[in-house]
Amino acid sequence: MTRRMALHIAMAVIAGLTLIPGLWMVSASLMPAGEASSFPPPFLPSRVTFEHYAELFTRLEISRYLLNSIIISTVVTAISLLFNSMAGYAFAKYRFAGRDKMFRFLIAEMVIPAQVTTLPLFLLLNKLGLVNTYAGVIVAGMATIYGIFLIRQFALSIPDSLIEAARIDGASEFRIYWSVILPLCKPIMVTLAIFTFLTVWNDFFWPLIVLTDDSMYTLPVALAILSGEHVRDTELMMAGSVITVLPVLVLFIALQRYYIQGIMMGSVKG
Amino acid sequence: MGSHNIVRTSRKRDTTHIRNTAYLFLAPALLPILVFFFLPALAAFVLSFTDFDIYSLGDFRNARFVGLKNYLQLFDDPLFAKSMVNTFYYVLVGGPLSVAVSLGMALLLNSKLARFKGFFRTVYFAPVVTTLVAVAVVWRYLYHPRFGLLNYGLSLVGIDPIDWLGDPTWAMPAMILLSVWKSFGYNMIIFVAGLQSIPEELYEAARIDGANAWQQFTRVTAPMLLPTAFFVGIITMINNFQLFAEPYVMTQGGPLNSTLSVVLLMYQQGFRWWNMGYSAAIAFVLFAIILAGSLIQAAFQKRSALTT
């Protein structure tokens, strides 16, 4: 009984420590300007104010960055889900010359860190006129090797007989993919959708490079730049952080079962 | 069986059609990967042997092959040396620390006595999904020497204020503390999966032999969990080698370059000073290090797959 209590006290204390940065972020975002920079540091606002959120949306045009982030994350998620699932299904269920070699080569490419590709990719997009456009961010995420891999592993477990039966019924190959395979792949598709959306939303390195004009910034890029200019506006920056983090946090909490399953699939099979 | 034969012949007739369909299914994913990932990676290798700079940006013909000059220059560049030392410090201290914390938390969470597991798992995992830039902005204030909560908390237990981000000695430990907070939940999940895959009979057998809790951990849990720990260790190291957003937001690599990471230096050289040839060489050194880590991981996994 006492051991059980000690265990739960330890877990609760660590949970508290884990939550402090987030709780303080929310709390400070609601403090009157300047209050977070007083001593001793207050944990709760003396009076709750939404003025910093108002300022972000009126004077600093955060709705623009929010919109940019939503558009880019949604489009990348939709496109990559379609392309990855088609390729993953093909690798799992079609026989063609060089399939296994091609797949192994693709997997081997995963060791290349994204940073290595950024310099020539920037030059290429510069030539194509895609620097500082949504497309410039999107093309880099249209398909991912990891996504193809996840779908393939899942699709391997679909019995061939289902596909054969659909063929005998006269279904076209695309129709089989769309009406037979995709519905069966729903769990892994949800997992991959959350993964992709969160990754793109949180990404910083590539958008920082390819989005050069401040009207095109995504939330993380805008927040990084703003936080350099508004070092002393603690409460304002906390409000900006809340707006950046909240969408992904809500998405994660709503769909965490799928997210956590995905991590375990990747780790066991990867 | 008649119907079986019909399927056979129709299948033969359809082989080419099916193969072509396969290529159609692959092309939308593989073409972008080829054009926007694989070819740029190859091009970066070529770029690293040129003196590509701001003048070449307007006209590529202004770039010249300079052989190994960029790589040789790296050895003489004190900033590069500093960034390597910093990054290895971050990887070799922060990585094992993060893995140890993850393992400890996984053991707590996996304990039979533990309740509300779902709640605690969500709380511990939440930092993983948060936006790194936002987190770095928040922690910059938490680390404030006078108004930051961290120093206030430490003052309650009698520790003098530390200038976390302003003191070259403490700036990197500050980055490490943030990374442990941000990443332990991820590895914890993998460890929990590893713990749950250990057969209960092994513990029963150990108990029958009179093993206490500690002996059960060292004789059963630890050896069974070794492949998982190795996997977790390598991914954590690979991730940590790519340190960028935290110093970019919190310190810009300072103070006195004490948080200048390899990727931050690569970014500055490539996209601030437009020394793209030199920057590409830095990127390839990073790649070589990550490749070495991955090969060790692959060799280990192959060996453990053969033995178990």
Coordinates of C-alpha atoms in Angstrom, one line a residue:
Chain A
M1 CA 0.0 0.0 0.0
T2 CA 2.8 2.5 0.9
R3 CA 4.8 1.4 -2.1
R4 CA 1.8 2.1 -4.3
M5 CA 1.5 5.6 -2.7
A6 CA 5.2 6.4 -3.2
L7 CA 4.9 5.3 -6.8
H8 CA 1.9 7.6 -7.4
I9 CA 3.4 10.5 -5.6
A10 CA 6.5 10.2 -7.8
M11 CA 4.5 9.9 -11.0
A12 CA 2.3 12.9 -10.0
V13 CA 5.3 15.1 -9.1
I14 CA 7.0 14.3 -12.4
A15 CA 3.7 15.0 -14.2
G16 CA 3.5 18.3 -12.4
L17 CA 7.1 19.2 -13.5
T18 CA 6.3 18.2 -17.1
L19 CA 3.3 20.4 -17.2
I20 CA 4.8 23.5 -15.6
P21 CA 6.2 25.0 -18.8
G22 CA 2.9 24.6 -20.6
L23 CA 0.8 25.9 -17.7
W24 CA 3.0 28.8 -17.1
M25 CA 2.8 29.6 -20.8
V26 CA -1.0 29.8 -20.7
S27 CA -1.0 31.7 -17.4
A28 CA 1.6 34.3 -18.5
S29 CA -0.3 34.9 -21.8
L30 CA -3.2 36.1 -19.7
M31 CA -1.2 38.4 -17.4
P32 CA -1.2 42.2 -17.8
A33 CA 1.8 43.5 -19.8
G34 CA 5.0 43.4 -17.7
E35 CA 3.7 41.3 -14.9
A36 CA 5.7 38.2 -15.9
S37 CA 8.8 40.2 -15.4
S38 CA 8.4 40.9 -11.7
F39 CA 10.0 39.3 -8.7
P40 CA 9.2 36.9 -7.2
P41 CA 7.9 35.5 -10.6
P42 CA 4.1 35.1 -10.3
F43 CA 2.5 31.8 -11.4
L44 CA -1.0 33.1 -11.8
P45 CA -2.2 36.4 -13.3
S46 CA -3.3 39.1 -10.9
R47 CA -6.1 39.9 -13.4
V48 CA -6.9 37.9 -16.5
T49 CA -6.6 39.8 -19.7
F50 CA -6.9 38.8 -23.3
E51 CA -5.2 42.0 -24.6
H52 CA -2.2 40.1 -25.9
Y53 CA -4.3 37.8 -28.0
A54 CA -6.1 40.8 -29.3
E55 CA -2.9 42.5 -30.2
L56 CA -1.6 39.4 -32.0
F57 CA -4.7 39.3 -34.2
T58 CA -5.0 43.0 -34.8
R59 CA -1.5 44.6 -34.9
L60 CA 0.7 41.6 -35.6
E61 CA -1.5 39.8 -38.1
I62 CA -1.0 36.4 -36.6
S63 CA -4.2 35.2 -38.4
R64 CA -2.1 35.5 -41.6
Y65 CA 0.6 33.1 -40.2
L66 CA -2.1 30.8 -38.7
L67 CA -3.7 30.6 -42.2
N68 CA -0.4 29.9 -43.8
S69 CA 0.3 27.1 -41.4
I70 CA -3.2 25.6 -41.8
I71 CA -3.0 25.7 -45.6
I72 CA 0.5 24.2 -45.9
S73 CA -0.1 21.5 -43.3
T74 CA -3.4 20.5 -44.7
V75 CA -2.3 20.4 -48.3
V76 CA 0.9 18.5 -47.5
T77 CA -1.0 16.0 -45.4
A78 CA -3.7 15.4 -48.1
I79 CA -1.2 15.1 -51.0
S80 CA 1.3 12.9 -49.2
L81 CA -1.4 10.6 -47.8
L82 CA -2.6 10.0 -51.4
F83 CA 0.8 9.5 -52.9
N84 CA 2.3 7.5 -50.0
S85 CA -0.7 5.1 -49.9
M86 CA -0.6 4.5 -53.6
A87 CA 3.1 3.7 -53.5
G88 CA 2.9 1.7 -50.3
Y89 CA 0.1 -0.4 -51.7
A90 CA 2.0 -1.0 -55.0
F91 CA 5.1 -2.1 -53.1
A92 CA 3.0 -4.5 -50.9
K93 CA 0.7 -6.0 -53.5
Y94 CA 2.1 -5.8 -57.0
R95 CA 4.8 -8.0 -58.5
F96 CA 7.1 -6.3 -60.9
A97 CA 10.8 -6.5 -61.9
G98 CA 13.1 -4.8 -59.4
R99 CA 10.4 -4.2 -56.8
D100 CA 12.4 -5.4 -53.8
K101 CA 15.6 -3.7 -54.9
M102 CA 13.8 -0.5 -55.4
F103 CA 12.2 -0.7 -52.0
R104 CA 15.5 -1.5 -50.2
F105 CA 17.1 1.4 -52.0
L106 CA 14.3 3.7 -50.8
I107 CA 14.7 2.5 -47.2
A108 CA 18.5 3.0 -47.4
E109 CA 17.9 6.6 -48.5
M110 CA 16.2 7.3 -45.1
V111 CA 19.7 7.8 -43.5
I112 CA 20.1 11.0 -45.5
P113 CA 19.4 13.9 -43.1
A114 CA 17.0 16.5 -44.7
Q115 CA 19.5 19.3 -44.0
V116 CA 21.9 17.8 -46.6
T117 CA 19.3 18.4 -49.4
T118 CA 18.4 21.9 -48.5
L119 CA 21.1 23.9 -50.4
P120 CA 20.5 22.4 -53.8
L121 CA 16.8 22.2 -53.2
F122 CA 16.8 25.9 -52.5
L123 CA 18.7 26.6 -55.7
L124 CA 16.4 24.3 -57.7
L125 CA 13.2 26.0 -56.3
N126 CA 14.9 29.4 -56.9
K127 CA 15.2 28.5 -60.6
L128 CA 11.6 27.2 -60.7
G129 CA 10.4 30.5 -59.1
L130 CA 9.0 28.6 -56.1
V131 CA 11.0 30.3 -53.4
N132 CA 8.6 32.2 -51.0
T133 CA 5.6 30.3 -52.2
Y134 CA 3.3 27.7 -50.5
A135 CA 4.4 25.3 -53.3
G136 CA 8.0 25.7 -52.2
V137 CA 7.2 24.2 -48.8
I138 CA 4.8 21.7 -50.2
V139 CA 6.9 20.0 -52.8
A140 CA 9.5 19.0 -50.2
G141 CA 6.8 17.0 -48.4
M142 CA 4.6 15.6 -51.2
A143 CA 5.8 12.0 -50.4
T144 CA 7.8 10.6 -47.6
I145 CA 9.8 7.3 -47.5
Y146 CA 8.6 6.7 -44.0
G147 CA 5.0 7.1 -45.1
I148 CA 5.4 4.7 -47.9
F149 CA 7.1 2.3 -45.5
L150 CA 4.2 2.5 -42.9
I151 CA 1.5 1.9 -45.5
R152 CA 3.4 -1.0 -47.1
Q153 CA 3.9 -2.8 -43.8
F154 CA 0.2 -2.4 -43.1
A155 CA -1.0 -3.4 -46.7
L156 CA 1.1 -6.6 -46.6
S157 CA -1.4 -8.0 -44.2
I158 CA -4.4 -7.5 -46.6
P159 CA -5.2 -11.0 -48.1
D160 CA -4.5 -11.3 -51.9
S161 CA -7.8 -13.1 -52.3
L162 CA -9.7 -9.8 -51.7
I163 CA -7.9 -8.1 -54.5
E164 CA -8.3 -11.2 -56.8
A165 CA -12.0 -11.3 -56.1
A166 CA -12.4 -7.6 -57.0
R167 CA -10.4 -8.2 -60.2
I168 CA -12.7 -11.1 -61.2
D169 CA -15.7 -8.8 -60.5
G170 CA -14.2 -6.5 -63.2
A171 CA -13.1 -3.7 -61.0
S172 CA -10.3 -1.5 -62.4
E173 CA -7.0 -1.4 -60.7
F174 CA -7.5 2.2 -59.4
R175 CA -11.0 1.2 -58.2
I176 CA -9.5 -1.7 -56.2
Y177 CA -7.1 0.7 -54.6
W178 CA -9.8 3.3 -53.9
S179 CA -12.7 1.2 -52.8
V180 CA -11.1 -2.0 -51.4
I181 CA -7.6 -1.1 -50.1
L182 CA -8.0 2.4 -48.8
P183 CA -11.0 1.6 -46.5
L184 CA -9.0 -1.4 -45.1
C185 CA -6.0 0.9 -44.5
K186 CA -8.0 3.4 -42.5
P187 CA -6.2 3.0 -39.2
I188 CA -2.8 3.4 -40.6
M189 CA -4.0 6.3 -42.8
V190 CA -5.2 8.1 -39.7
T191 CA -1.9 7.5 -38.0
L192 CA 0.0 8.8 -40.9
A193 CA -2.2 11.8 -41.3
I194 CA -1.6 12.9 -37.7
F195 CA 2.1 12.3 -38.0
T196 CA 2.4 14.3 -41.2
F197 CA 0.2 17.1 -40.0
L198 CA 2.1 17.5 -36.7
T199 CA 5.5 17.3 -38.5
V200 CA 4.6 19.9 -41.1
W201 CA 3.0 22.2 -38.5
N202 CA 6.0 22.0 -36.2
D203 CA 8.6 22.2 -38.9
F204 CA 11.0 25.1 -38.8
F205 CA 14.2 24.6 -40.7
W206 CA 12.8 24.3 -44.3
P207 CA 10.0 27.0 -44.0
L208 CA 12.6 29.3 -42.5
I209 CA 14.8 28.9 -45.6
V210 CA 12.2 28.8 -48.4
L211 CA 9.8 31.5 -47.0
T212 CA 11.6 34.7 -47.3
D213 CA 8.7 37.2 -47.1
D214 CA 7.0 37.8 -43.8
S215 CA 3.5 37.5 -45.3
M216 CA 4.3 33.9 -46.2
Y217 CA 5.7 32.8 -42.8
T218 CA 4.2 29.8 -41.0
L219 CA 3.6 30.2 -37.2
P220 CA 6.9 28.7 -36.0
V221 CA 8.9 30.9 -38.4
A222 CA 6.8 34.0 -37.4
L223 CA 7.1 33.2 -33.7
A224 CA 10.9 32.8 -34.0
I225 CA 11.3 36.1 -35.8
L226 CA 8.8 38.0 -33.5
S227 CA 10.4 36.6 -30.4
G228 CA 13.7 38.2 -31.5
E229 CA 12.1 41.6 -31.9
H230 CA 9.8 41.4 -28.8
V231 CA 12.3 40.0 -26.3
R232 CA 10.8 42.0 -23.4
D233 CA 7.1 41.4 -24.3
T234 CA 7.0 38.1 -22.3
E235 CA 3.2 38.0 -22.1
L236 CA 2.7 38.7 -25.8
M237 CA 5.2 36.0 -26.8
M238 CA 3.4 33.5 -24.5
A239 CA 0.1 34.3 -26.2
G240 CA 1.9 33.6 -29.6
S241 CA 3.3 30.3 -28.3
V242 CA -0.2 29.3 -27.1
I243 CA -1.7 29.9 -30.6
T244 CA 1.2 27.9 -32.2
V245 CA 1.0 24.9 -29.9
L246 CA -2.7 24.6 -29.1
P247 CA -3.9 23.2 -32.5
V248 CA -1.4 20.4 -32.5
L249 CA -1.9 19.6 -28.8
V250 CA -5.7 19.4 -29.3
L251 CA -5.2 17.2 -32.4
F252 CA -2.9 14.9 -30.5
I253 CA -5.1 14.6 -27.4
A254 CA -8.1 13.7 -29.7
L255 CA -6.3 11.1 -31.7
Q256 CA -3.5 10.0 -29.5
R257 CA -4.3 6.3 -29.7
Y258 CA -3.5 6.3 -33.4
Y259 CA -0.4 8.4 -32.8
I260 CA 1.1 6.1 -30.2
Q261 CA 0.3 3.0 -32.2
G262 CA 2.2 4.5 -35.1
I263 CA 5.3 5.1 -33.0
M264 CA 5.3 1.5 -31.9
M265 CA 4.9 0.2 -35.5
G266 CA 7.8 2.3 -36.6
S267 CA 10.0 1.2 -33.8
V268 CA 9.2 -2.5 -33.9
K269 CA 9.5 -2.9 -37.7
G270 CA 12.0 -0.1 -38.4
Chain B
M1 CA -11.3 -26.5 -61.2
G2 CA -12.5 -24.6 -64.2
S3 CA -12.8 -21.2 -62.6
H4 CA -9.2 -21.5 -61.3
N5 CA -7.9 -22.0 -64.9
I6 CA -9.8 -18.9 -66.1
V7 CA -8.1 -16.9 -63.4
R8 CA -4.7 -18.2 -64.4
T9 CA -5.0 -17.4 -68.1
S10 CA -6.6 -14.0 -67.5
R11 CA -3.8 -13.4 -65.0
K12 CA -1.1 -14.1 -67.6
R13 CA -2.8 -11.8 -70.1
D14 CA -2.9 -9.1 -67.5
T15 CA 0.7 -9.3 -66.2
T16 CA 2.0 -6.4 -68.3
H17 CA -1.1 -4.4 -67.6
I18 CA -0.7 -5.0 -63.9
R19 CA 3.0 -4.1 -64.0
N20 CA 2.3 -0.8 -65.7
T21 CA -0.4 -0.1 -63.2
A22 CA 2.2 -0.6 -60.4
Y23 CA 4.5 2.0 -62.0
L24 CA 1.5 4.4 -62.3
F25 CA 0.9 3.9 -58.6
L26 CA 4.5 4.4 -57.7
A27 CA 5.3 7.4 -59.9
P28 CA 3.4 10.2 -58.0
A29 CA 5.4 9.4 -54.8
L30 CA 8.7 8.4 -56.3
L31 CA 9.1 11.3 -58.7
P32 CA 8.9 14.0 -56.0
I33 CA 11.3 11.9 -53.8
L34 CA 13.7 11.6 -56.7
V35 CA 13.5 15.3 -57.8
F36 CA 13.2 17.0 -54.4
F37 CA 15.1 14.7 -52.2
F38 CA 17.5 12.2 -53.8
L39 CA 18.9 14.4 -56.6
P40 CA 19.4 17.4 -54.3
A41 CA 21.3 15.1 -51.9
L42 CA 23.6 14.1 -54.8
A43 CA 23.9 17.7 -56.0
A44 CA 24.9 18.7 -52.4
F45 CA 27.8 16.3 -52.7
V46 CA 28.9 17.9 -55.9
L47 CA 28.3 21.4 -54.4
S48 CA 30.6 20.6 -51.5
F49 CA 33.6 20.4 -54.0
T50 CA 32.9 23.9 -55.4
D51 CA 33.3 27.5 -54.3
F52 CA 29.6 28.2 -54.9
D53 CA 28.8 31.6 -53.3
I54 CA 26.6 34.7 -53.7
Y55 CA 28.0 35.4 -57.2
S56 CA 27.2 31.9 -58.4
L57 CA 23.6 32.4 -57.2
G58 CA 23.0 34.8 -60.1
D59 CA 24.9 32.6 -62.6
F60 CA 25.9 29.0 -61.8
R61 CA 28.9 29.3 -64.2
N62 CA 30.6 31.5 -61.6
A63 CA 31.1 28.4 -59.4
R64 CA 34.3 26.5 -59.8
F65 CA 35.5 23.0 -58.7
V66 CA 38.0 23.5 -55.9
G67 CA 38.6 19.8 -55.0
L68 CA 38.8 19.1 -51.3
K69 CA 39.4 22.8 -50.4
N70 CA 36.2 23.1 -48.4
Y71 CA 36.8 20.0 -46.4
L72 CA 40.4 21.0 -45.7
Q73 CA 39.2 24.5 -44.7
L74 CA 36.9 22.9 -42.2
F75 CA 39.8 21.5 -40.3
D76 CA 41.3 25.0 -39.9
D77 CA 38.0 26.6 -39.0
P78 CA 37.8 27.2 -35.3
L79 CA 34.1 27.8 -35.5
F80 CA 33.6 24.4 -37.1
A81 CA 35.7 22.8 -34.4
K82 CA 33.7 24.6 -31.8
S83 CA 30.4 23.5 -33.3
M84 CA 31.5 19.9 -33.4
V85 CA 32.6 20.0 -29.8
N86 CA 29.3 21.6 -28.8
T87 CA 27.2 19.1 -30.8
F88 CA 29.1 16.1 -29.5
Y89 CA 28.6 17.5 -26.0
Y90 CA 24.9 17.8 -26.6
V91 CA 24.7 14.3 -28.1
L92 CA 26.9 12.4 -25.7
V93 CA 25.5 14.0 -22.5
G94 CA 21.9 14.7 -23.6
G95 CA 21.3 11.4 -25.4
P96 CA 22.2 9.0 -22.6
L97 CA 20.4 11.3 -20.1
S98 CA 17.3 11.3 -22.1
V99 CA 17.4 7.5 -22.6
A100 CA 17.9 7.0 -18.8
V101 CA 15.0 9.2 -17.9
S102 CA 12.8 7.5 -20.5
L103 CA 13.7 4.1 -19.2
G104 CA 13.0 5.2 -15.6
M105 CA 9.6 6.6 -16.6
A106 CA 8.7 3.5 -18.6
L107 CA 9.5 1.3 -15.6
L108 CA 7.2 3.5 -13.4
L109 CA 4.4 3.6 -15.9
N110 CA 4.7 -0.2 -16.6
S111 CA 4.5 -1.0 -12.8
K112 CA 1.7 -3.3 -11.9
L113 CA 0.8 -1.0 -9.0
A114 CA 0.4 2.0 -11.3
R115 CA -3.1 3.4 -11.9
F116 CA -4.3 6.2 -14.2
K117 CA -1.7 5.0 -16.7
G118 CA -3.5 6.6 -19.7
F119 CA -3.6 9.9 -18.0
F120 CA 0.1 9.9 -17.0
R121 CA 1.1 8.6 -20.4
T122 CA -0.6 11.5 -22.1
V123 CA 0.9 14.1 -19.7
Y124 CA 4.5 12.7 -20.2
F125 CA 4.0 12.5 -23.9
A126 CA 2.5 15.9 -24.5
P127 CA 5.9 17.8 -24.8
V128 CA 6.8 15.5 -27.8
V129 CA 4.1 16.9 -30.0
T130 CA 4.5 20.5 -29.1
T131 CA 6.1 22.9 -31.5
L132 CA 9.8 23.1 -30.8
V133 CA 10.1 26.8 -31.7
A134 CA 7.2 27.7 -29.3
V135 CA 8.8 25.6 -26.6
A136 CA 12.1 27.3 -27.1
V137 CA 10.5 30.7 -26.7
V138 CA 8.8 29.6 -23.5
W139 CA 11.9 28.1 -22.0
R140 CA 13.9 31.2 -22.8
Y141 CA 11.7 33.0 -20.3
L142 CA 11.8 30.1 -17.8
Y143 CA 15.6 30.3 -17.9
H144 CA 15.6 34.1 -17.2
P145 CA 18.2 34.6 -14.4
R146 CA 15.9 36.9 -12.4
F147 CA 12.3 36.4 -13.5
G148 CA 12.5 32.8 -14.6
L149 CA 10.6 30.1 -12.8
L150 CA 13.6 27.7 -12.8
N151 CA 15.9 29.9 -10.8
Y152 CA 13.0 30.7 -8.5
G153 CA 12.4 27.0 -7.9
L154 CA 16.1 26.5 -7.3
S155 CA 16.2 29.4 -4.9
L156 CA 13.6 27.6 -2.8
V157 CA 16.0 24.8 -2.2
G158 CA 18.9 27.2 -1.6
I159 CA 20.6 27.3 -5.0
D160 CA 22.0 30.6 -6.2
P161 CA 20.6 32.0 -9.4
I162 CA 22.3 30.7 -12.6
D163 CA 22.5 32.7 -15.8
W164 CA 21.4 29.8 -17.8
L165 CA 21.5 31.2 -21.3
G166 CA 24.1 34.0 -20.6
D167 CA 26.8 31.9 -19.1
P168 CA 28.9 29.8 -21.6
T169 CA 29.2 27.0 -19.0
W170 CA 25.4 26.7 -18.5
A171 CA 24.0 27.4 -22.0
M172 CA 24.5 23.9 -23.3
P173 CA 23.2 22.2 -20.1
A174 CA 20.2 24.4 -20.6
M175 CA 19.7 23.1 -24.1
I176 CA 20.1 19.5 -22.8
L177 CA 17.5 20.0 -20.0
L178 CA 15.0 21.3 -22.6
S179 CA 15.7 18.3 -24.9
V180 CA 15.2 15.8 -22.1
W181 CA 11.9 17.4 -21.2
K182 CA 10.8 17.5 -24.8
S183 CA 11.8 14.0 -25.9
F184 CA 11.6 11.6 -23.0
G185 CA 7.9 10.8 -23.6
Y186 CA 8.7 9.4 -27.1
N187 CA 11.4 7.0 -26.0
M188 CA 9.3 6.1 -22.9
I189 CA 6.5 4.8 -25.2
I190 CA 9.0 2.6 -27.1
F191 CA 10.5 1.3 -23.8
V192 CA 7.0 0.5 -22.5
A193 CA 6.4 -1.6 -25.7
G194 CA 9.7 -3.3 -25.1
L195 CA 8.9 -4.0 -21.5
Q196 CA 5.5 -5.5 -22.4
S197 CA 7.0 -7.8 -24.9
I198 CA 9.1 -9.5 -22.1
P199 CA 7.4 -12.9 -21.3
E200 CA 5.9 -13.0 -17.8
E201 CA 7.2 -16.5 -17.4
L202 CA 10.8 -15.2 -17.2
Y203 CA 9.9 -13.1 -14.1
E204 CA 8.0 -16.1 -12.6
A205 CA 11.0 -18.3 -13.1
A206 CA 13.3 -15.7 -11.5
R207 CA 11.0 -15.3 -8.5
I208 CA 10.9 -19.1 -8.0
D209 CA 14.7 -19.0 -8.0
G210 CA 14.4 -16.3 -5.2
A211 CA 15.5 -13.2 -7.2
N212 CA 14.5 -9.9 -5.6
A213 CA 13.2 -6.9 -7.6
W214 CA 16.7 -5.6 -8.3
Q215 CA 18.0 -9.0 -9.5
Q216 CA 14.9 -9.4 -11.7
F217 CA 15.7 -6.0 -13.3
T218 CA 19.4 -6.8 -13.9
R219 CA 19.0 -10.4 -14.9
V220 CA 15.7 -10.3 -16.9
T221 CA 14.6 -6.8 -17.8
A222 CA 18.0 -5.3 -18.7
P223 CA 19.2 -8.0 -21.1
M224 CA 15.8 -8.4 -22.7
L225 CA 15.5 -4.6 -23.1
L226 CA 19.0 -4.2 -24.6
P227 CA 18.0 -4.1 -28.3
T228 CA 15.2 -1.6 -27.5
A229 CA 17.7 0.6 -25.6
F230 CA 20.1 0.4 -28.4
F231 CA 17.5 1.4 -31.0
V232 CA 16.3 4.3 -28.8
G233 CA 19.8 5.4 -28.2
I234 CA 20.7 5.6 -31.9
I235 CA 17.5 7.5 -32.9
T236 CA 18.0 9.9 -30.1
M237 CA 21.6 10.5 -31.1
I238 CA 20.6 11.0 -34.8
N239 CA 18.0 13.5 -33.7
N240 CA 20.3 15.3 -31.3
F241 CA 22.9 15.7 -34.0
Q242 CA 20.4 17.9 -35.9
L243 CA 20.2 20.5 -33.0
F244 CA 19.1 23.8 -34.6
A245 CA 15.9 25.5 -33.5
E246 CA 16.7 25.8 -29.8
P247 CA 20.0 27.7 -30.2
Y248 CA 18.5 29.7 -33.1
V249 CA 15.7 30.9 -30.9
M250 CA 17.2 31.0 -27.5
T251 CA 20.9 32.1 -28.0
Q252 CA 21.7 32.5 -31.7
G253 CA 24.6 30.2 -31.0
G254 CA 26.0 32.3 -28.1
P255 CA 27.2 33.2 -25.6
L256 CA 30.8 33.0 -27.0
N257 CA 29.6 30.3 -29.5
S258 CA 28.9 27.9 -26.7
T259 CA 25.7 26.7 -28.3
L260 CA 26.7 27.0 -31.9
S261 CA 25.7 23.6 -33.4
V262 CA 26.8 22.0 -36.6
V263 CA 23.4 22.6 -38.3
L264 CA 23.3 26.2 -37.1
L265 CA 26.7 26.8 -38.5
M266 CA 25.7 25.1 -41.8
Y267 CA 22.6 27.4 -41.9
Q268 CA 24.6 30.5 -41.2
Q269 CA 27.3 29.7 -43.8
G270 CA 24.7 28.6 -46.5
F271 CA 21.8 30.9 -46.0
R272 CA 23.2 34.0 -44.2
W273 CA 26.6 34.3 -45.9
W274 CA 25.7 32.3 -49.0
N275 CA 28.9 30.2 -48.9
M276 CA 27.0 27.3 -50.2
G277 CA 30.0 25.1 -51.2
Y278 CA 31.4 25.4 -47.8
S279 CA 28.0 24.9 -46.2
A280 CA 27.5 21.7 -48.3
A281 CA 30.8 20.3 -47.0
I282 CA 29.5 20.9 -43.4
A283 CA 26.3 19.1 -44.3
F284 CA 28.2 16.1 -45.6
V285 CA 30.3 15.8 -42.4
L286 CA 27.0 15.7 -40.5
F287 CA 25.7 13.1 -42.9
A288 CA 28.8 11.0 -42.5
I289 CA 28.4 11.0 -38.7
I290 CA 24.7 10.1 -38.9
L291 CA 25.5 7.4 -41.5
A292 CA 28.1 5.9 -39.1
G293 CA 25.5 5.8 -36.3
S294 CA 22.9 4.2 -38.6
L295 CA 25.4 1.5 -39.8
I296 CA 26.2 0.6 -36.2
Q297 CA 22.5 0.4 -35.5
A298 CA 21.9 -1.8 -38.5
A299 CA 24.8 -4.1 -37.7
F300 CA 23.6 -4.5 -34.1
Q301 CA 20.0 -5.2 -35.2
K302 CA 21.2 -7.9 -37.7
R303 CA 23.3 -9.5 -35.0
S304 CA 20.5 -9.5 -32.4
A305 CA 18.1 -10.8 -35.0
L306 CA 20.4 -13.7 -35.6
T307 CA 20.9 -14.6 -32.0
T308 CA 17.3 -14.3 -30.8

